[in-house]
C-alpha positions as a printed Julia matrix, in Angstrom:
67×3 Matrix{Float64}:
 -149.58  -93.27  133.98
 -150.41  -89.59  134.15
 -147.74  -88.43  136.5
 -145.31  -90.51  134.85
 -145.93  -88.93  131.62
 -145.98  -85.12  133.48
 -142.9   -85.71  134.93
 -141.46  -86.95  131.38
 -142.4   -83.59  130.08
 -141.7   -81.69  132.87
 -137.59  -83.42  133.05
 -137.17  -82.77  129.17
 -138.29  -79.04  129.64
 -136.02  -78.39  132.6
 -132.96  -80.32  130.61
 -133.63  -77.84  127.33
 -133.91  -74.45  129.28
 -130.46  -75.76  131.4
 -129.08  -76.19  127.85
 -129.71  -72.37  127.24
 -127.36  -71.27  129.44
 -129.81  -69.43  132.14
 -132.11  -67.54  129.56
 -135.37  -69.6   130.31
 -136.53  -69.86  133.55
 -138.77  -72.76  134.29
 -141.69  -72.47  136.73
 -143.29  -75.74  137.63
 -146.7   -74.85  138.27
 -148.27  -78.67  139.61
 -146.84  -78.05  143.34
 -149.32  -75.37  143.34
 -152.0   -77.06  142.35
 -151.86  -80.34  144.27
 -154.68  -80.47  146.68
 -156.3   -77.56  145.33
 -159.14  -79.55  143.5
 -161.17  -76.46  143.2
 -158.7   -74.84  140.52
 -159.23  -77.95  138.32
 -161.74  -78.86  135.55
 -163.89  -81.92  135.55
 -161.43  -83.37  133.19
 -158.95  -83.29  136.37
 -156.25  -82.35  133.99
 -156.5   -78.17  133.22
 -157.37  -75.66  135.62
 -160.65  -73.71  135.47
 -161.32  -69.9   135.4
 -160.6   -70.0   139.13
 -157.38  -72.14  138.62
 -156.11  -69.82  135.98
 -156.43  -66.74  138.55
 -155.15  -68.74  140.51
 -151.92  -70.03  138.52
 -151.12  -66.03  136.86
 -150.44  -64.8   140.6
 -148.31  -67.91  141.23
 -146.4   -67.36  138.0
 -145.99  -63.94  138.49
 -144.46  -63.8   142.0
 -142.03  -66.66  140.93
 -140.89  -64.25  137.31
 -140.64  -61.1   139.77
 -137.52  -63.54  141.77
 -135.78  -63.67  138.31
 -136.19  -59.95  137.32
């Protein structure tokens, strides 16, 4: 149920920045994070301090492709 509801969210996001004509750029983070159980909270859901490292170095190299 979970997944199905992420990739919901994660479709209607990608369909509104491709209605802005280029000036979003979408960065799907959960490829990052599968299998990487240590950057996740007991709640299995957000990432912990470790995750959030973790997810900020991801994020940035994928912005510095776009600038």
């Amino acid at each position: 149920v979970y997944q199905r509801a992420v990739d919901l969210l994660n479709e209607a996001i990608t369909n509104i920045a491709a209605e802005r004509n280029g000036a979003y750029v979408v960065v799907d983070i959960y490829p990052e994070f599968e299998g990487h159980t240590e950057y996740i909270q007991k709640d299995k859901i957000h990432p912990n301090d470790e995750g959030f490292e973790y997810y900020a170095k991801n994020l940035l190299a994928e912005l510095k492709k776009h600038i």
